[in-house]
PDB file of C-alpha atoms in Angstrom:
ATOM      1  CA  UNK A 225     110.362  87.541  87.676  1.00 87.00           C
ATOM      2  CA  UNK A 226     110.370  83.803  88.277  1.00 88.00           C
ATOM      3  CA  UNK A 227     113.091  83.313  90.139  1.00 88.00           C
ATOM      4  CA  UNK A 228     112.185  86.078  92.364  1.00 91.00           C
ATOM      5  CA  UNK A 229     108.824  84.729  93.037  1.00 91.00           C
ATOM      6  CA  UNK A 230     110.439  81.873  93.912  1.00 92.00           C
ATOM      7  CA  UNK A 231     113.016  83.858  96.465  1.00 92.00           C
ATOM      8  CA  UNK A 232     109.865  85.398  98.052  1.00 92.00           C
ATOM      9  CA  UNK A 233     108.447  81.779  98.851  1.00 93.00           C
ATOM     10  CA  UNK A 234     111.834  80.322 100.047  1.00 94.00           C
ATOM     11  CA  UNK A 235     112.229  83.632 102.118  1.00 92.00           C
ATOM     12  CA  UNK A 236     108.914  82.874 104.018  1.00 91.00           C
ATOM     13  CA  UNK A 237     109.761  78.909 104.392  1.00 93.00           C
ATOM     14  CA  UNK A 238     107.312  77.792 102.147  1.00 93.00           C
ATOM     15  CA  UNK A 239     109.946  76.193  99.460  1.00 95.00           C
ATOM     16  CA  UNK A 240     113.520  75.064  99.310  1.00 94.00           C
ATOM     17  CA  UNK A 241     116.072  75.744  96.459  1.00 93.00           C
ATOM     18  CA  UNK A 242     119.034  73.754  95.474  1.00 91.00           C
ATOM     19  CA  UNK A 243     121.065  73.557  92.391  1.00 88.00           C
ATOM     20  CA  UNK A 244     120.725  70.542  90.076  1.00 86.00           C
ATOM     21  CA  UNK A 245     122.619  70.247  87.841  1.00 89.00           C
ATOM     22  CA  UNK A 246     121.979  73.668  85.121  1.00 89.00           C
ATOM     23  CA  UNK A 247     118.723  73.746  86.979  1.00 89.00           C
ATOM     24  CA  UNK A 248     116.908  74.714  90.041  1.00 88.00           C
ATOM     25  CA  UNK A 249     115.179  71.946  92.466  1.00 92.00           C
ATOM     26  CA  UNK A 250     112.351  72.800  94.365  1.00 93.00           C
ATOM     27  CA  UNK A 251     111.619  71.178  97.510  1.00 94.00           C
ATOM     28  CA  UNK A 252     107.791  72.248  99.052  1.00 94.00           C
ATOM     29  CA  UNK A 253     108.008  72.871 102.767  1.00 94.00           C
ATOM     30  CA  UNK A 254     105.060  72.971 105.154  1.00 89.00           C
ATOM     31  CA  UNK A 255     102.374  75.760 104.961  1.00 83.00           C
ATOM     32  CA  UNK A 256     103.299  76.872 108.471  1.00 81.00           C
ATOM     33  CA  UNK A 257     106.672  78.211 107.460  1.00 85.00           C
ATOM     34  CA  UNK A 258     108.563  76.294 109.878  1.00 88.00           C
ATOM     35  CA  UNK A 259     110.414  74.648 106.861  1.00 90.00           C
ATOM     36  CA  UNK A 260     109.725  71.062 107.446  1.00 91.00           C
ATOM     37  CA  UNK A 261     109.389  68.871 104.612  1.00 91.00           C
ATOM     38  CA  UNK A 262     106.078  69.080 103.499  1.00 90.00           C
ATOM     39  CA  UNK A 263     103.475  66.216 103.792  1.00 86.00           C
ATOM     40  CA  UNK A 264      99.927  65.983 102.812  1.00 82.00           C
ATOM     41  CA  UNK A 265      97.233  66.270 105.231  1.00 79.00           C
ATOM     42  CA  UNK A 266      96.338  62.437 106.259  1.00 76.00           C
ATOM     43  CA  UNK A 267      92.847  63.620 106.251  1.00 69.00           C
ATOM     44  CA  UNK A 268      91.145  63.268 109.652  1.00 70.00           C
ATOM     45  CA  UNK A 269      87.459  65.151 108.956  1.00 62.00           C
ATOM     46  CA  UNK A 270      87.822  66.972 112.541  1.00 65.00           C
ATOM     47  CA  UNK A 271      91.087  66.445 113.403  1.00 66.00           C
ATOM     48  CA  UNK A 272      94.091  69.105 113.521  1.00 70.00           C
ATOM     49  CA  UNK A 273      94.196  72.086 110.893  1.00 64.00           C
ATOM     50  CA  UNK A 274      97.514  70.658 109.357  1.00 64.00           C
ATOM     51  CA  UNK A 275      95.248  66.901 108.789  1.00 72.00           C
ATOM     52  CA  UNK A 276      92.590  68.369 107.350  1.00 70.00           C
ATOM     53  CA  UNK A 277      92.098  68.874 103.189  1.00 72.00           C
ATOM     54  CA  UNK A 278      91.037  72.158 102.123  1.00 73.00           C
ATOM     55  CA  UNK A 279      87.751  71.796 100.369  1.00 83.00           C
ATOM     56  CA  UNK A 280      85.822  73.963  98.321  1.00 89.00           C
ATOM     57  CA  UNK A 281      81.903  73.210  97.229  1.00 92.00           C
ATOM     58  CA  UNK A 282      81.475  72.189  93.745  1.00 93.00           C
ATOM     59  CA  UNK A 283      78.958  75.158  94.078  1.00 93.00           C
ATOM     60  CA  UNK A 284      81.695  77.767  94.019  1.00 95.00           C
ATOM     61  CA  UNK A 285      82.271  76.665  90.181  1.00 94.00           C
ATOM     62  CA  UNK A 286      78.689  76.143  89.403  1.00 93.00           C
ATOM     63  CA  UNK A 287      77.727  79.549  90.579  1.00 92.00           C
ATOM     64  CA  UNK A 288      80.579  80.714  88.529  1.00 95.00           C
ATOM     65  CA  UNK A 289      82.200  82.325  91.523  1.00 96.00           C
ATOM     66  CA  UNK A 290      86.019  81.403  89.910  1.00 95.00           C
ATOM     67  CA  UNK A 291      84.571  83.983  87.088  1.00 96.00           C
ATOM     68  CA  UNK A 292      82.457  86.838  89.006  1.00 96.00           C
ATOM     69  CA  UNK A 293      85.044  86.943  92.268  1.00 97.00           C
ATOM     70  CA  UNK A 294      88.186  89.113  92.216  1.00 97.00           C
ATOM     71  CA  UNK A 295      91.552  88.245  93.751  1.00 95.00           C
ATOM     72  CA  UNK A 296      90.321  90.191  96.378  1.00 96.00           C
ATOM     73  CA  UNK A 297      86.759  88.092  97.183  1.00 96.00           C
ATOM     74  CA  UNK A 298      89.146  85.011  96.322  1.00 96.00           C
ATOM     75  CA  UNK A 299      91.741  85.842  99.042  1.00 94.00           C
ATOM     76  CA  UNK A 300      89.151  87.037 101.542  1.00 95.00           C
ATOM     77  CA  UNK A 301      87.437  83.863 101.017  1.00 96.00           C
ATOM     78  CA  UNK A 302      90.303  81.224 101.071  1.00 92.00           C
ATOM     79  CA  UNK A 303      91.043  83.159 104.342  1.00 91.00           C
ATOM     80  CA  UNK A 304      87.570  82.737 105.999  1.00 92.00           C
ATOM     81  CA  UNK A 305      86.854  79.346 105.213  1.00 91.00           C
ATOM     82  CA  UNK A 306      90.798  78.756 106.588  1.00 85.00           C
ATOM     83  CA  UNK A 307      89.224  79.883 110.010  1.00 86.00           C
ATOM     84  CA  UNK A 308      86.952  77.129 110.615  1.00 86.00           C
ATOM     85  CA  UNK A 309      84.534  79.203 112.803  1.00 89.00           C
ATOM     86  CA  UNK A 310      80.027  78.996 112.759  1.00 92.00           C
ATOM     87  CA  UNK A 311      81.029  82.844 113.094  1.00 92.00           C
ATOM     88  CA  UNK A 312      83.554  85.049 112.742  1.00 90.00           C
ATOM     89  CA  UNK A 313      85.181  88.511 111.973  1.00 88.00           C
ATOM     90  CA  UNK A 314      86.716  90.101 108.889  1.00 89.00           C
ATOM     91  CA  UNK A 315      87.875  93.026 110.490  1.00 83.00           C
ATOM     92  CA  UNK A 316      90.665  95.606 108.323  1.00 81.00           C
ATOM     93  CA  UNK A 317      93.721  94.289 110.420  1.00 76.00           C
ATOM     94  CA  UNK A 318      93.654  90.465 108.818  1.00 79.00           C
ATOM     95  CA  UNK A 319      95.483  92.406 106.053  1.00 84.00           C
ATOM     96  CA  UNK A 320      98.442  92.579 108.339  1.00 81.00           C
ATOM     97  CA  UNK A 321      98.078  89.394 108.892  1.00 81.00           C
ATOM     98  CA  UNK A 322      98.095  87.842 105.535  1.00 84.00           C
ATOM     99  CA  UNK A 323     100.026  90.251 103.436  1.00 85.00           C
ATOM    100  CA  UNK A 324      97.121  91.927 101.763  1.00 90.00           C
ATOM    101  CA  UNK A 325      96.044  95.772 101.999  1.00 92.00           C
ATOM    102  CA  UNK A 326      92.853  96.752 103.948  1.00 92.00           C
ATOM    103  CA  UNK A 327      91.493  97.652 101.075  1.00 95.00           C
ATOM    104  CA  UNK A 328      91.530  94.097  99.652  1.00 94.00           C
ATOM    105  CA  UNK A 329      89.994  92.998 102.658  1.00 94.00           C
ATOM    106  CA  UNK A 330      87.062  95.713 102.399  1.00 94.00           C
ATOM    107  CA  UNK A 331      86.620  94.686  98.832  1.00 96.00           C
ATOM    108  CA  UNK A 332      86.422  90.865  98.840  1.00 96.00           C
ATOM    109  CA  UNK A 333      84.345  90.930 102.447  1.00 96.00           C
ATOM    110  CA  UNK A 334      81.854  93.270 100.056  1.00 96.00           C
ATOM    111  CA  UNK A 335      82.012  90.599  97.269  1.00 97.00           C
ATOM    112  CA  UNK A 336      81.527  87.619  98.881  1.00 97.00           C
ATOM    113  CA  UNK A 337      78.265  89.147 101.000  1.00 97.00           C
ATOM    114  CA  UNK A 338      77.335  90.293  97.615  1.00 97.00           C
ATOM    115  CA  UNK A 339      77.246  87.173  96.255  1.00 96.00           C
ATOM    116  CA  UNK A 340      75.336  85.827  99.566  1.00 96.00           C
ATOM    117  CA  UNK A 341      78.960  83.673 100.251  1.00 96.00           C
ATOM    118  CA  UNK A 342      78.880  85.276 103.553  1.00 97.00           C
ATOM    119  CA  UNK A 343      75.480  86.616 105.737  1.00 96.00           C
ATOM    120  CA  UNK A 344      75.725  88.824 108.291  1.00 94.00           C
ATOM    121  CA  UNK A 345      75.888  87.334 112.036  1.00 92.00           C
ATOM    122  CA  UNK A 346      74.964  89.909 114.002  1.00 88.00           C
ATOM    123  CA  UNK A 347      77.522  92.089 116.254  1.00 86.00           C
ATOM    124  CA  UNK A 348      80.690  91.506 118.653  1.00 82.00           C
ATOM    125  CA  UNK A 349      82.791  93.250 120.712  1.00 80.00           C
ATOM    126  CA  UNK A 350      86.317  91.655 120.487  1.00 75.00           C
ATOM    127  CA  UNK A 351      90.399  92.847 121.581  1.00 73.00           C
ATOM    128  CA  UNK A 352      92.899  93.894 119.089  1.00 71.00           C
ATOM    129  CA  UNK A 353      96.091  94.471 120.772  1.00 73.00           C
ATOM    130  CA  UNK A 354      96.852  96.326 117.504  1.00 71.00           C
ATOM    131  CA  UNK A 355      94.227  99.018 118.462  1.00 72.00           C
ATOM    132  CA  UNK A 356      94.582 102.516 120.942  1.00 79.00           C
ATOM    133  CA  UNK A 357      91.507 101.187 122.494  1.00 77.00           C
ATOM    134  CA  UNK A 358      92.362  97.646 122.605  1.00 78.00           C
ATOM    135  CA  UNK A 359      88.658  96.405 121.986  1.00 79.00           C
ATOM    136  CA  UNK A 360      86.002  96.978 118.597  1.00 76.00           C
ATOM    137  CA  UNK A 361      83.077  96.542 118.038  1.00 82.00           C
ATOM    138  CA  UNK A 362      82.254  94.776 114.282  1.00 83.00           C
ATOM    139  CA  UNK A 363      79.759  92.898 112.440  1.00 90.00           C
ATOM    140  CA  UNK A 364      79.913  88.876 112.889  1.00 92.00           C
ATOM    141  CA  UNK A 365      80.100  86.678 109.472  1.00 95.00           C
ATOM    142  CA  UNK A 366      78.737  83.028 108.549  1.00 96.00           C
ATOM    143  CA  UNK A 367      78.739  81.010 105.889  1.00 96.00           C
ATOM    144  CA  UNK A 368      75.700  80.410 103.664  1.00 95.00           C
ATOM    145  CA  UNK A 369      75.625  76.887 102.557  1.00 94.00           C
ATOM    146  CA  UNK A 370      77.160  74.787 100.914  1.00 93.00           C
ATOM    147  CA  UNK A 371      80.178  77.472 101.401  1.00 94.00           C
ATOM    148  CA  UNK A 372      80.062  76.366 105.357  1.00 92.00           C
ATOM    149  CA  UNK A 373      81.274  72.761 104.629  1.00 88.00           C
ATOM    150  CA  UNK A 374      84.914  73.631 106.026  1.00 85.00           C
ATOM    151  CA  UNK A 375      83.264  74.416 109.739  1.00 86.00           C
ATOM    152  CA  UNK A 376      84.704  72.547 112.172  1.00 79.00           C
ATOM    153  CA  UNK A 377      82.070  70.297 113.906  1.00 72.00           C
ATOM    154  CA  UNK A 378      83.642  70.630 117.536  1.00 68.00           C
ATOM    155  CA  UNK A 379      83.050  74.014 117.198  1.00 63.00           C
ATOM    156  CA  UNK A 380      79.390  73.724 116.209  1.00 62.00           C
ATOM    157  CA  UNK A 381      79.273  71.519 119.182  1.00 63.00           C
ATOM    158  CA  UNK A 382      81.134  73.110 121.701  1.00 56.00           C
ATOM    159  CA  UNK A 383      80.405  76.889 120.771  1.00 50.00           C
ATOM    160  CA  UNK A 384      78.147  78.972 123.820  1.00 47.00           C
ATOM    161  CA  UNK A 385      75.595  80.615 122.533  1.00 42.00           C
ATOM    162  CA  UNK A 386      74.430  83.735 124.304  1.00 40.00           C
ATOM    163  CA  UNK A 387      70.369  85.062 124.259  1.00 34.00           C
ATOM    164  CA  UNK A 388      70.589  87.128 120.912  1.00 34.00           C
ATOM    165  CA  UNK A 389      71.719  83.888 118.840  1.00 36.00           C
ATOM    166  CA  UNK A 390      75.279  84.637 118.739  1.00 35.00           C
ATOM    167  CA  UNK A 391      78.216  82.485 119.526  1.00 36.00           C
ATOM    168  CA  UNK A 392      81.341  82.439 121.009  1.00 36.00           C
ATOM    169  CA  UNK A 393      83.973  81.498 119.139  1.00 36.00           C
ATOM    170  CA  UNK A 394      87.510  82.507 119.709  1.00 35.00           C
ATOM    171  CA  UNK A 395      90.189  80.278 121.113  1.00 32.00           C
ATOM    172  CA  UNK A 396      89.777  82.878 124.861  1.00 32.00           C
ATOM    173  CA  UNK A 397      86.870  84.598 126.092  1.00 31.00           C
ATOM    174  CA  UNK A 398      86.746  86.780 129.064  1.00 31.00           C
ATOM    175  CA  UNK A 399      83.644  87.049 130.751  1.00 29.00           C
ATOM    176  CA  UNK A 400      82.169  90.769 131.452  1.00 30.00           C
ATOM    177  CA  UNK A 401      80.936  92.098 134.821  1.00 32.00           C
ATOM    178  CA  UNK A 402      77.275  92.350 135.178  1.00 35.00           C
ATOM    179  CA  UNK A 403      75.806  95.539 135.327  1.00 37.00           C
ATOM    180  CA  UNK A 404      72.463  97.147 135.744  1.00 40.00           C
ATOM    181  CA  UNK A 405      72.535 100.016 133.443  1.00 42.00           C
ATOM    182  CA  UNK A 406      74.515  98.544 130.183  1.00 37.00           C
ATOM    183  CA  UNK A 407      73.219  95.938 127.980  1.00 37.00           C
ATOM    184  CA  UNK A 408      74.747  92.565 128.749  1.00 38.00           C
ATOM    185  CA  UNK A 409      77.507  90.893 126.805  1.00 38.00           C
ATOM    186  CA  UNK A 410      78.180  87.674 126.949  1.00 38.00           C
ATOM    187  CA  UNK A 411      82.056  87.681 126.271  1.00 45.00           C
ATOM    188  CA  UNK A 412      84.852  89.856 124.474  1.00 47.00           C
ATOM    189  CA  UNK A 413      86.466  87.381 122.182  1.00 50.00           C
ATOM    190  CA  UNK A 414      90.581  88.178 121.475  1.00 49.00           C
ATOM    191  CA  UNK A 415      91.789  88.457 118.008  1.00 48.00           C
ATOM    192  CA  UNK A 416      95.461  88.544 118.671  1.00 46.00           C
ATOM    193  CA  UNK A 417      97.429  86.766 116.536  1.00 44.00           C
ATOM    194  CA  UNK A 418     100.389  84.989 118.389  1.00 40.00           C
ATOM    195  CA  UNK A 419     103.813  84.759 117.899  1.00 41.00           C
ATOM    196  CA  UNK A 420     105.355  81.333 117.254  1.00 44.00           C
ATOM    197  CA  UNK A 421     105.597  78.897 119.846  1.00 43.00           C
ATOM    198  CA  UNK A 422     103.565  80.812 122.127  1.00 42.00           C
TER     199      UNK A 422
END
């Protein structure tokens, strides 16, 4: 079972194997999967994703969340504080995304509002190119802190708001056409996730 766990990470670039000796060196390779050698993030409080350390509150022990959470509210959470958005969506087709069933993703999202991780943010209208429709509508997610402390300050800077409260925060917005009759939207935000080096 081992050694196929460790087949399943060195098929997805996140290790290297190499015989030494009677036994098995492991080499850790970069969390993008592009299978350079790996190097720790130097740190930079704002800089780029691959400089910045993980961090989770001392809360999340103290509240006993590494007790009352499942693998699923875990995962979901890892995933969302990963994102580094003041709002953001946990819609069914991150499981896709991150190897995990949509079920998982219902259950932890549950969990962690449950445990008042996450707080409801209101509403959005966003793309999935993996949708009929192309576009859904879905309920916008924040952390409650101290669970907000990976947020990335540009974006708390830089993020439009529109007149119910709610930002923008996806990488592209597209800007709707006014109308008279319909209620107003500021943006539809894309949630496509992109190939590599594109």
């Amino acid at each position: 079972m081992v050694s196929r766990l460790w087949h399943q990470l060195e098929g997805v670039g996140l290790v290297a194997r190499s015989q030494n000796g009677k036994f098995t060196k492991i080499t850790k390779l970069m969390e993008d999967g592009a299978g350079a050698p790996y190097r720790p993030p130097v740190g930079v409080a704002d800089g780029p994703l691959q400089d910045i350390y993980f961090r989770l509150p001392f809360q999340y022990w103290a509240d006993g969340l590494h007790r009352r959470l499942t693998l699923s509210g875990k995962a979901v959470l890892l995933i969302c504080m990963s994102l580094r958005d003041p709002e953001f969506y946990i819609p069914d087709v991150f499981a896709g995304w991150y190897g995990l069933s949509p079920k998982t993703i219902r259950k932890g999202r549950q969990e962690l509002v449950s445990a008042e991780v996450l707080t409801e943010a209101g509403y959005g209208l966003y793309i999935d190119t993996s949708l009929p429709a192309l576009t859904a509508t879905a309920t916008k997610y924040a952390f409650q802190p101290p669970y907000d402390l990976n947020v990335s300050k540009r974006a708390l800077t830089t993020a439009p708001a529109d007149e119910a409260g709610l930002s923008t925060t996806a990488t592209e917005t597209a800007t709707l056409a006014p109308s008279q009759d319909k209620p107003q939207l500021v943006g539809i935000e894309f949630l496509v996730r992109r190939s590599q080096g594109h």
